[in-house]
Amino acid sequence: MNSPGSRPASPPPADPAPVPGAGATLTAGPVGKPPAGRTDTDPLSRLRRLADLRNLSLVGVLAVLIAVGGFTKPDEFLSTDNLQLVLTQASVIGVVTVGVTFVITSGGIDLSVGAIVALASVWATTVATQDYGLGGILLCAVLVGLGCGLVNGVLIAYGGMVPFIATLAMLASARGLALHISDGKTQVVTVNQVLDLGLPDAYVLGIPPLVMIFAAVTVVGWLVFNRTTFGRRTVAIGGNAEAARLAGIDVRRQRLLLYLLSGLCCGVAAFMLVVLTGSGQNTNGNLYELDAIAAAIIGGTLLSGGRGTITGSVLGVLVFTTITNLFALNNLQSDVQQIAKGAIIVAAVLVQKGRSTP
Amino acid sequence: MAPAPPDPRPLLTMSAITKSFPGVRALDGVDLDVAAGEVHCLLGQNGAGKSTLIKVVAGAHQPDSGEIRWRGEPVTLKSPIAAMRLGIATIYQELDLVEGLSVAENVFLGHEMATGGFVRSRAARTATAALLARLGHPEIDPGRLVGDLSAAGQQIVSMARALSHDVRLIVMDEPSAALDPDEVDNLFRIVGDLTAAGVSVVYISHRLEEIRRIGDRVTVLKDGRAAARGLPARTTPTREIVALMTGRDVEYAFPRRSTAPSVASATPVLRLENLGRAGEFEPIDLEVAPGEIVGLAGLVGSGRSEILETVYGARRPTSGRVLVDGRPLRPGSVTAAVRAGLGLAPEERKAQALLMLESVTRNVSVSSLTRFSRAGWVDRGAERAAARRCVRDLSLHPDDPERPVRTLSGGNQQKAVLARWLLRGCRVLLLDEPTRGVDVGARAELYAVIRRLADDGMAVLLVSSELPEVLGLADRVLVLREGRVVHTAPARELDEHRVLDLVMEGSPS
């Protein structure tokens, strides 16, 4: 391995056997060293990793839901149209949830996501913005999201505010600003390029563009979470912020970046919502914060931080969206739906609690 | 060594109490007996097992084994309520008061005076006022919010709460820590009144002079065992007590010091210039060369850990600066310190160093992530290989870097922290109580590891409450007293007695 950093020590390269010279002071070494060739392909650690896939139970829940749908409404539920609908509905909240998962894993919380989506969708659909066409709308939504995330991040990371309070304040002000800009009116999109993205003609191999955006955000989110230093640091500061700080991680900078990321996801989601509804309005994204947090939690992300999973969050979103769809198809009222959601949250958290208790 | 207690039937007798937590054995067969009406002092370094022991007495921890007798009868203290019912009250160091409730509400919290579910506030206030008067503080208004009181006032409220039960034994965990001298006098008067009424007090303190004033007998804890039981508090020589707290029962094989002539003449890698923090330690000048281990010796409160944390940037100095390779560090920035090649193994390993949910590998690599990444992308193969190499290099056991770090013993958790800095290529290692919470048997191995890291070119700054550890491991020792360096000498020119004299000079003996 050619690592750029140099170590002061000159340990025996490649040779795992104890070198007499260096090992002389280490007489009290462990007894019975296992063979050197032990890697993570060994069955034990593999099993552990598999057990870490707590998402398995969510996949099971999803399978049951699909089976229920298949039995009760075989023609409608499994139709291409309906599947496209379910996935499209999951896309907007799904993108928001990916960002929120990062924030929660870091030990924070973002209550302002729904309000940011509303503000970004309104700002991006003003007459002035629409003059710049598709690019202008997308750029505006993303910039508004990043701007709100920046304010959140600065207040929390450098202002020392509690995330709950800072983002609660953002929730209130962003919704207020959205109302102010739109004057409570629905702003209809007149840019055809944007509207076309929501039409079946834009589907590629039957996949709506919004679903593709969701898929892309999920994949990128998963990679960032699991494969980058950014993801590692997120988990580290959520697990033990003091230890992370003393290990040399710039905790404040990381926190700022996390809320920026959440804001970015909101901006993208706002654009998707504009495409989906062909409009922007200040009531958009209502209660997204609760849906996103709930999805992340049932997916297996710890509300106290230190552990999170993008896959779990996305499965959580799919479970919730599928339930909504099933209930609608079976003409059940939304009150029953809400109760079912609550029950699922409780059940999922209890299952995780049982598992994580040592 | 200890004289038999005069009372044939002690109030509380604990025998062979053991209590383990994951990775460490906090109590390893402790005996304690408390006679009726005595002040029994409990002494020991941080981590000696005092807190665990008093939590067992309070019913907050269940012992793994051992017997507890209360007035001769075997009992189990299965909850804090069970202990309270027997008449055991505990005043914790971190006061456990609800700041948003009034004094009277706090005093009767959990056993409110009530009729049919309705709290009789006036009766509670009257009773509280009587208790406060008995404690010599009639001026505290029972209706005031506890959050508005000073630390001393809150302490009185805690005491009133203890007395609101029919109490026979009060455990006080460092009650004087937050008090000024006048308030301490009042505290002692209260303790005197209590014992005169037949109540026993278990008194925990670091301050020997207090124990002289109010203590009857002393039990010294060390490494989860009673190093001495029931010593007479007033007549046992200070030196003997301190030696019991800091000494070793076992002789350790310390690794041989480096004999390379280069060490003494090498260019110092770490330099402290006039580094000070007002109120914590006076300005200090120090140079540490690669391959050298410098030890800071002193009692709790002498400023040892504060110096380390200031060097590391975790505290901002009020004077002077830290230089690494002649370049000054940005003050108060851990990130800058780590970038310059400093590494800290902090005192509270679990709270300050480890990511308990994570594997050994991730704990080791967390400070070197950029080494294994391009454009933020972590090369996990390289990461694992490097972590594995460090883990092998330090003989970390078990030899599986994918294990969760929380399943490791204290000694191996410490090795994981050292491996982090070894991997980082750190050049100055700051060790704060490196063998705290490490089983006695595993310490020699850590000593060998630390010495070898030094031999490989690291500069080491070591803080320890264990004098033999500092003297055995360090090349050079700085003796601290009350935030001031009072002596500097090569370790081989010092012995425990000499250091004890220096540490205690001027304090009553």
Tab-separated table of N, CA, C and O in Angstrom, chain B residues 238-297:
chain	number	residue	atom	x	y	z
B	238	THR	N	0.071	11.170	56.905
B	238	THR	CA	-0.341	11.541	55.556
B	238	THR	C	0.415	10.740	54.510
B	238	THR	O	-0.155	10.248	53.535
B	239	ARG	N	1.733	10.602	54.740
B	239	ARG	CA	2.548	9.895	53.767
B	239	ARG	C	2.025	8.485	53.533
B	239	ARG	O	1.961	8.012	52.401
B	240	GLU	N	1.603	7.855	54.640
B	240	GLU	CA	1.119	6.487	54.508
B	240	GLU	C	-0.163	6.452	53.665
B	240	GLU	O	-0.336	5.613	52.793
B	241	ILE	N	-1.052	7.431	53.929
B	241	ILE	CA	-2.312	7.462	53.190
B	241	ILE	C	-2.062	7.720	51.711
B	241	ILE	O	-2.587	7.031	50.833
B	242	VAL	N	-1.221	8.725	51.418
B	242	VAL	CA	-0.957	9.043	50.016
B	242	VAL	C	-0.273	7.874	49.325
B	242	VAL	O	-0.580	7.536	48.178
B	243	ALA	N	0.630	7.229	50.038
B	243	ALA	CA	1.317	6.084	49.447
B	243	ALA	C	0.318	4.970	49.134
B	243	ALA	O	0.414	4.305	48.110
B	244	LEU	N	-0.662	4.809	50.011
B	244	LEU	CA	-1.675	3.789	49.753
B	244	LEU	C	-2.499	4.133	48.523
B	244	LEU	O	-2.897	3.271	47.748
B	245	MET	N	-2.785	5.434	48.337
B	245	MET	CA	-3.589	5.848	47.198
B	245	MET	C	-2.840	5.745	45.886
B	245	MET	O	-3.416	5.435	44.848
B	246	THR	N	-1.547	6.076	45.920
B	246	THR	CA	-0.807	6.174	44.670
B	246	THR	C	0.101	4.981	44.427
B	246	THR	O	0.596	4.807	43.330
B	247	GLY	N	0.326	4.181	45.451
B	247	GLY	CA	1.335	3.131	45.330
B	247	GLY	C	0.857	1.919	44.568
B	247	GLY	O	-0.258	1.854	44.098
B	248	ARG	N	1.725	1.000	44.448
B	248	ARG	CA	1.440	-0.233	43.735
B	248	ARG	C	1.595	-1.404	44.702
B	248	ARG	O	2.527	-1.425	45.481
B	249	ASP	N	0.676	-2.343	44.611
B	249	ASP	CA	0.873	-3.570	45.378
B	249	ASP	C	1.863	-4.460	44.668
B	249	ASP	O	2.623	-5.199	45.258
B	250	VAL	N	1.811	-4.362	43.347
B	250	VAL	CA	2.600	-5.278	42.540
B	250	VAL	C	3.796	-4.515	41.984
B	250	VAL	O	3.698	-3.348	41.649
B	251	GLU	N	4.917	-5.165	41.918
B	251	GLU	CA	6.059	-4.563	41.264
B	251	GLU	C	5.910	-4.769	39.772
B	251	GLU	O	5.586	-5.851	39.305
B	252	TYR	N	6.106	-3.708	39.007
B	252	TYR	CA	5.976	-3.846	37.571
B	252	TYR	C	7.319	-3.918	36.908
B	252	TYR	O	8.255	-3.242	37.330
B	253	ALA	N	7.341	-4.697	35.852
B	253	ALA	CA	8.517	-4.677	35.011
B	253	ALA	C	8.321	-3.539	34.033
B	253	ALA	O	7.532	-3.652	33.103
B	254	PHE	N	8.972	-2.411	34.293
B	254	PHE	CA	8.886	-1.323	33.329
B	254	PHE	C	9.905	-1.567	32.236
B	254	PHE	O	10.994	-2.083	32.500
B	255	PRO	N	9.548	-1.202	31.019
B	255	PRO	CA	10.491	-1.436	29.921
B	255	PRO	C	11.749	-0.609	30.134
B	255	PRO	O	11.708	0.455	30.755
B	256	ARG	N	12.866	-1.125	29.602
B	256	ARG	CA	14.120	-0.405	29.747
B	256	ARG	C	14.073	0.918	29.024
B	256	ARG	O	13.479	1.046	27.952
B	257	ARG	N	14.712	1.920	29.604
B	257	ARG	CA	14.749	3.218	28.938
B	257	ARG	C	15.697	3.148	27.763
B	257	ARG	O	16.636	2.358	27.737
B	258	SER	N	15.424	4.007	26.823
B	258	SER	CA	16.292	4.064	25.660
B	258	SER	C	17.661	4.564	26.092
B	258	SER	O	17.778	5.505	26.875
B	259	THR	N	18.685	3.916	25.580
B	259	THR	CA	20.031	4.341	25.948
B	259	THR	C	20.694	5.106	24.822
B	259	THR	O	21.833	5.537	24.946
B	260	ALA	N	19.929	5.256	23.738
B	260	ALA	CA	20.513	5.941	22.585
B	260	ALA	C	20.948	7.347	22.991
B	260	ALA	O	20.185	8.083	23.604
B	261	PRO	N	22.173	7.705	22.673
B	261	PRO	CA	22.688	9.016	23.083
B	261	PRO	C	21.973	10.152	22.344
B	261	PRO	O	21.989	11.285	22.795
B	262	SER	N	21.348	9.810	21.236
B	262	SER	CA	20.737	10.845	20.413
B	262	SER	C	19.598	11.553	21.148
B	262	SER	O	19.311	12.713	20.891
B	263	VAL	N	18.941	10.823	22.077
B	263	VAL	CA	17.739	11.367	22.697
B	263	VAL	C	17.994	12.704	23.353
B	263	VAL	O	17.283	13.679	23.131
B	264	ALA	N	19.048	12.746	24.156
B	264	ALA	CA	19.298	13.951	24.929
B	264	ALA	C	19.617	15.133	24.026
B	264	ALA	O	19.234	16.264	24.301
B	265	SER	N	20.312	14.831	22.921
B	265	SER	CA	20.790	15.928	22.090
B	265	SER	C	19.838	16.255	20.941
B	265	SER	O	20.036	17.241	20.240
B	266	ALA	N	18.825	15.420	20.762
B	266	ALA	CA	17.954	15.617	19.611
B	266	ALA	C	17.237	16.961	19.692
B	266	ALA	O	16.989	17.489	20.771
B	267	THR	N	16.882	17.494	18.524
B	267	THR	CA	16.131	18.738	18.492
B	267	THR	C	14.742	18.473	19.035
B	267	THR	O	14.097	17.517	18.631
B	268	PRO	N	14.284	19.302	19.958
B	268	PRO	CA	12.959	19.055	20.528
B	268	PRO	C	11.879	19.189	19.457
B	268	PRO	O	11.954	20.084	18.610
B	269	VAL	N	10.899	18.307	19.507
B	269	VAL	CA	9.798	18.399	18.546
B	269	VAL	C	8.677	19.237	19.145
B	269	VAL	O	8.008	19.991	18.454
B	270	LEU	N	8.511	19.140	20.471
B	270	LEU	CA	7.454	19.909	21.132
B	270	LEU	C	8.085	20.941	22.057
B	270	LEU	O	9.002	20.621	22.804
B	271	ARG	N	7.612	22.162	21.975
B	271	ARG	CA	8.118	23.181	22.876
B	271	ARG	C	6.970	24.005	23.436
B	271	ARG	O	6.120	24.475	22.685
B	272	LEU	N	6.919	24.129	24.746
B	272	LEU	CA	5.953	25.020	25.378
B	272	LEU	C	6.711	26.256	25.820
B	272	LEU	O	7.714	26.161	26.515
B	273	GLU	N	6.251	27.416	25.374
B	273	GLU	CA	6.891	28.659	25.765
B	273	GLU	C	5.956	29.438	26.656
B	273	GLU	O	4.952	29.970	26.174
B	274	ASN	N	6.272	29.456	27.938
B	274	ASN	CA	5.517	30.312	28.853
B	274	ASN	C	4.019	29.993	28.820
B	274	ASN	O	3.180	30.847	29.045
B	275	LEU	N	3.703	28.741	28.497
B	275	LEU	CA	2.295	28.359	28.313
B	275	LEU	C	1.583	28.341	29.656
B	275	LEU	O	2.002	27.654	30.591
B	276	GLY	N	0.500	29.091	29.769
B	276	GLY	CA	-0.225	29.139	31.037
B	276	GLY	C	-1.712	29.343	30.834
B	276	GLY	O	-2.164	29.771	29.772
B	277	ARG	N	-2.468	28.982	31.861
B	277	ARG	CA	-3.908	29.238	31.865
B	277	ARG	C	-4.265	29.756	33.248
B	277	ARG	O	-4.185	29.012	34.227
B	278	ALA	N	-4.654	31.021	33.285
B	278	ALA	CA	-4.919	31.666	34.573
B	278	ALA	C	-5.937	30.859	35.354
B	278	ALA	O	-6.958	30.426	34.824
B	279	GLY	N	-5.624	30.628	36.628
B	279	GLY	CA	-6.547	29.908	37.494
B	279	GLY	C	-6.370	28.409	37.431
B	279	GLY	O	-6.925	27.691	38.252
B	280	GLU	N	-5.622	27.901	36.445
B	280	GLU	CA	-5.442	26.458	36.342
B	280	GLU	C	-3.983	26.049	36.520
B	280	GLU	O	-3.687	25.176	37.313
B	281	PHE	N	-3.102	26.659	35.717
B	281	PHE	CA	-1.685	26.377	35.949
B	281	PHE	C	-0.850	27.585	35.537
B	281	PHE	O	-1.221	28.341	34.638
B	282	GLU	N	0.273	27.722	36.221
B	282	GLU	CA	1.138	28.864	35.954
B	282	GLU	C	1.983	28.597	34.723
B	282	GLU	O	2.195	27.443	34.347
B	283	PRO	N	2.453	29.672	34.090
B	283	PRO	CA	3.204	29.503	32.841
B	283	PRO	C	4.335	28.485	32.979
B	283	PRO	O	5.052	28.465	33.986
B	284	ILE	N	4.461	27.667	31.973
B	284	ILE	CA	5.423	26.576	32.020
B	284	ILE	C	6.242	26.591	30.735
B	284	ILE	O	5.728	26.905	29.664
B	285	ASP	N	7.541	26.310	30.868
B	285	ASP	CA	8.412	26.133	29.708
B	285	ASP	C	8.857	24.687	29.683
B	285	ASP	O	9.252	24.144	30.716
B	286	LEU	N	8.785	24.088	28.520
B	286	LEU	CA	9.132	22.675	28.444
B	286	LEU	C	9.517	22.318	27.026
B	286	LEU	O	8.939	22.830	26.067
B	287	GLU	N	10.521	21.426	26.919
B	287	GLU	CA	10.866	20.904	25.601
B	287	GLU	C	10.845	19.390	25.674
B	287	GLU	O	11.310	18.805	26.654
B	288	VAL	N	10.282	18.768	24.668
B	288	VAL	CA	10.274	17.312	24.613
B	288	VAL	C	10.885	16.879	23.287
B	288	VAL	O	10.478	17.345	22.222
B	289	ALA	N	11.866	15.989	23.352
B	289	ALA	CA	12.561	15.536	22.157
B	289	ALA	C	11.945	14.243	21.654
B	289	ALA	O	11.306	13.521	22.418
B	290	PRO	N	12.137	13.943	20.373
B	290	PRO	CA	11.659	12.651	19.866
B	290	PRO	C	12.310	11.528	20.666
B	290	PRO	O	13.491	11.604	21.001
B	291	GLY	N	11.548	10.522	21.006
B	291	GLY	CA	12.093	9.399	21.747
B	291	GLY	C	12.090	9.598	23.241
B	291	GLY	O	12.467	8.705	23.991
B	292	GLU	N	11.632	10.759	23.678
B	292	GLU	CA	11.660	11.049	25.105
B	292	GLU	C	10.264	10.944	25.705
B	292	GLU	O	9.280	11.325	25.073
B	293	ILE	N	10.175	10.399	26.909
B	293	ILE	CA	8.914	10.382	27.637
B	293	ILE	C	9.062	11.315	28.825
B	293	ILE	O	9.924	11.107	29.674
B	294	VAL	N	8.231	12.344	28.841
B	294	VAL	CA	8.257	13.287	29.958
B	294	VAL	C	6.993	13.094	30.781
B	294	VAL	O	5.890	13.064	30.245
B	295	GLY	N	7.171	12.921	32.074
B	295	GLY	CA	6.025	12.669	32.940
B	295	GLY	C	5.670	13.888	33.771
B	295	GLY	O	6.543	14.643	34.199
B	296	LEU	N	4.369	14.082	33.977
B	296	LEU	CA	3.904	15.131	34.882
B	296	LEU	C	3.328	14.445	36.115
B	296	LEU	O	2.365	13.697	36.010
B	297	ALA	N	3.931	14.693	37.272
B	297	ALA	CA	3.470	14.061	38.495
B	297	ALA	C	2.835	15.104	39.395
B	297	ALA	O	3.274	16.244	39.436
